[in-house]
XYZ file of N, CA and C in Angstrom:
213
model
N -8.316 1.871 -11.433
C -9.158 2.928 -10.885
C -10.209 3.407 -11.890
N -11.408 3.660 -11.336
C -12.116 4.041 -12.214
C -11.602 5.563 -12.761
N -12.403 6.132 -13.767
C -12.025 7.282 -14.880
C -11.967 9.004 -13.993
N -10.989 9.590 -14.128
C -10.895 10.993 -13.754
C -12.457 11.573 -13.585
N -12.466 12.178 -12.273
C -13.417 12.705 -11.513
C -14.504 11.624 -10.562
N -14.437 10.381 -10.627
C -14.617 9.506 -9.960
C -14.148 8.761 -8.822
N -14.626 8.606 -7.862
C -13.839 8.430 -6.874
C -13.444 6.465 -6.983
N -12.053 6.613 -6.615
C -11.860 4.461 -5.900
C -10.695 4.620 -5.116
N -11.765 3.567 -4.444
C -10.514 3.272 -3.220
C -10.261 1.636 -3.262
N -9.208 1.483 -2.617
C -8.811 0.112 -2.426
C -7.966 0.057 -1.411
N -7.653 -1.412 -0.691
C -7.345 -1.572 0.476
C -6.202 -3.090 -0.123
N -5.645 -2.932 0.251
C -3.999 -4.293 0.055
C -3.542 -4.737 1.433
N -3.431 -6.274 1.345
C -2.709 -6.520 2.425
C -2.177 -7.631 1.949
N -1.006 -7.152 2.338
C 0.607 -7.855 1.562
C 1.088 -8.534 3.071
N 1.213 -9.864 2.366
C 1.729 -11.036 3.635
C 3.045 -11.376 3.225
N 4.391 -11.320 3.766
C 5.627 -11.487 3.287
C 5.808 -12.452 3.831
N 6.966 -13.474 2.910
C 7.054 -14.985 2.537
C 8.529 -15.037 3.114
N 8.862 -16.058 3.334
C 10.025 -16.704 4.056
C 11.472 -16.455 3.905
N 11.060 -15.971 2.723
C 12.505 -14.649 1.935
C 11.620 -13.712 1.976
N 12.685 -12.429 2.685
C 12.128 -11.321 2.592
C 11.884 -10.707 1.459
N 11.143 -9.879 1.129
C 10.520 -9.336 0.048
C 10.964 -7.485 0.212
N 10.582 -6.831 -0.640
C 11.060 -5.357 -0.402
C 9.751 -4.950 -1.818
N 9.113 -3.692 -1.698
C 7.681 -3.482 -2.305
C 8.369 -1.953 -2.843
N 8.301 -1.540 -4.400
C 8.123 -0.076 -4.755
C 7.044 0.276 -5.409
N 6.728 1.760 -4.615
C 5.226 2.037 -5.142
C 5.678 3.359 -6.369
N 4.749 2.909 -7.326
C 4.977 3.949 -8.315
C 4.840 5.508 -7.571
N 5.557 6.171 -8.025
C 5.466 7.958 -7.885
C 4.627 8.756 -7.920
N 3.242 7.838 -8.529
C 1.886 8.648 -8.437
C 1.510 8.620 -6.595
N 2.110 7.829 -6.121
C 1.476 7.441 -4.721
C 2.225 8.406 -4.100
N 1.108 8.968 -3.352
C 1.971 9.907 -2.121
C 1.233 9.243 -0.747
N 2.436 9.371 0.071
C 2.327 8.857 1.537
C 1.622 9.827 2.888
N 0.431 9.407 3.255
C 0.370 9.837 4.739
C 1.482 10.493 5.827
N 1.221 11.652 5.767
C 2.490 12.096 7.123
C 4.111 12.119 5.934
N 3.919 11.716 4.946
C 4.910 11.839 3.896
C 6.104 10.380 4.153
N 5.338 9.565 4.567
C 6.537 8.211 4.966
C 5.601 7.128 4.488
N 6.618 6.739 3.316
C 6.645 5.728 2.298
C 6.333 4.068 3.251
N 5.379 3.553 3.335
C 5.706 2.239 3.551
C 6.873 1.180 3.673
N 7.009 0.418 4.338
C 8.158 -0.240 4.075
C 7.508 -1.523 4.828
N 7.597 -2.660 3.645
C 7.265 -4.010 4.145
C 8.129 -4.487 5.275
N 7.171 -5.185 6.325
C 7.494 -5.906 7.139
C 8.699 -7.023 7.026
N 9.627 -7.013 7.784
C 10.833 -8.547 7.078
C 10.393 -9.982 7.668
N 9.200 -10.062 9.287
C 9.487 -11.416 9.462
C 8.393 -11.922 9.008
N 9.035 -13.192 8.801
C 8.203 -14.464 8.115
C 6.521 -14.345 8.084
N 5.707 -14.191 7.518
C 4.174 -14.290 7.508
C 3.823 -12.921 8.629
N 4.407 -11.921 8.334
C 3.890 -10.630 8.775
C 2.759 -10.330 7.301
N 2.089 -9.511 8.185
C 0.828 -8.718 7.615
C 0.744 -7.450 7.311
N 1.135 -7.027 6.203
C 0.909 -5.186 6.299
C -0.267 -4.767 5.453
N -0.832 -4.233 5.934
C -2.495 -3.325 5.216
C -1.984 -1.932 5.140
N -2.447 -1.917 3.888
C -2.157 0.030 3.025
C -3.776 -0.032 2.565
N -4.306 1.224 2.580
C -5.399 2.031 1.940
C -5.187 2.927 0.959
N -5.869 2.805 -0.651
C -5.312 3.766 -0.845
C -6.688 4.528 -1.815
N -6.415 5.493 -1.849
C -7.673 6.193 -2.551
C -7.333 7.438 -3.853
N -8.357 7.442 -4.834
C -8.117 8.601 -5.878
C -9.080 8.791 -6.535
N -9.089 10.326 -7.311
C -10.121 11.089 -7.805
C -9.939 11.625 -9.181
N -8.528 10.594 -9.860
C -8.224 11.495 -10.649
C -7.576 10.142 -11.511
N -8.465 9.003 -11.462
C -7.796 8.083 -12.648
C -6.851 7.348 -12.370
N -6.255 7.528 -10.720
C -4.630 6.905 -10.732
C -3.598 7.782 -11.155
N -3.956 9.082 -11.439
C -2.482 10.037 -11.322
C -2.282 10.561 -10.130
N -2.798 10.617 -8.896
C -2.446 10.759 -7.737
C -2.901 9.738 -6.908
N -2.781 9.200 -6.508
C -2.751 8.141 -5.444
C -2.817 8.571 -3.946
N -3.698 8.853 -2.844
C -3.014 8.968 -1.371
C -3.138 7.481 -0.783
N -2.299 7.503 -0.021
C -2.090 6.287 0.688
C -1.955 6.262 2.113
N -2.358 5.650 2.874
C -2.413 5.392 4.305
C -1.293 3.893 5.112
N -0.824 3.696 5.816
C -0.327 2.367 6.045
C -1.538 2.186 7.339
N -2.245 1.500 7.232
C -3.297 0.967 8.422
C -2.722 0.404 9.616
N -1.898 -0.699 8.927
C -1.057 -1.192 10.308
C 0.263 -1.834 9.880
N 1.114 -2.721 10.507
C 2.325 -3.191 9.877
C 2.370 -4.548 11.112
N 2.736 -5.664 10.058
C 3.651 -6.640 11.527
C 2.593 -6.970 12.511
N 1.273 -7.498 11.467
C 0.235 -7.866 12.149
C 0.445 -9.505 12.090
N 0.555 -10.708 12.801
C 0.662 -11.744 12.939
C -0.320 -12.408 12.421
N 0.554 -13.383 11.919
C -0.655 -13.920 10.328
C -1.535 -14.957 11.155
């Protein structure tokens, strides 16, 4: 992220592999509506998170866009 008082955003989309996978987000991240993400389990699902900050990466907000989008 760029430097305190600057704004960045970024956008992730995590495709889970044939063994399920399980994702932890550091503690700077706080969740939309207050509910933590949780990766998709079947095979070549699609999950998109947004996430944005103003403060360097010590707060993080985060969005889940969608989940279990078909690859």
């Amino acid at each position: 992220p760029a430097a305190s008082g600057k704004a960045s955003s970024w956008v992730i989309k995590w495709i889970q592999q044939s063994t399920a996978r399980t994702l932890t987000y550091p503690a700077a991240v706080h969740w939309s509506g207050g509910v933590d993400h949780v990766m998709s389990t079947a095979n070549d699902a699609v999950d998109i998170v947004s996430m944005f900050t103003i403060d360097g990466g010590t707060t993080i907000y985060a969005s889940i866009v969608g989940t279990a989008f078909a690859a």
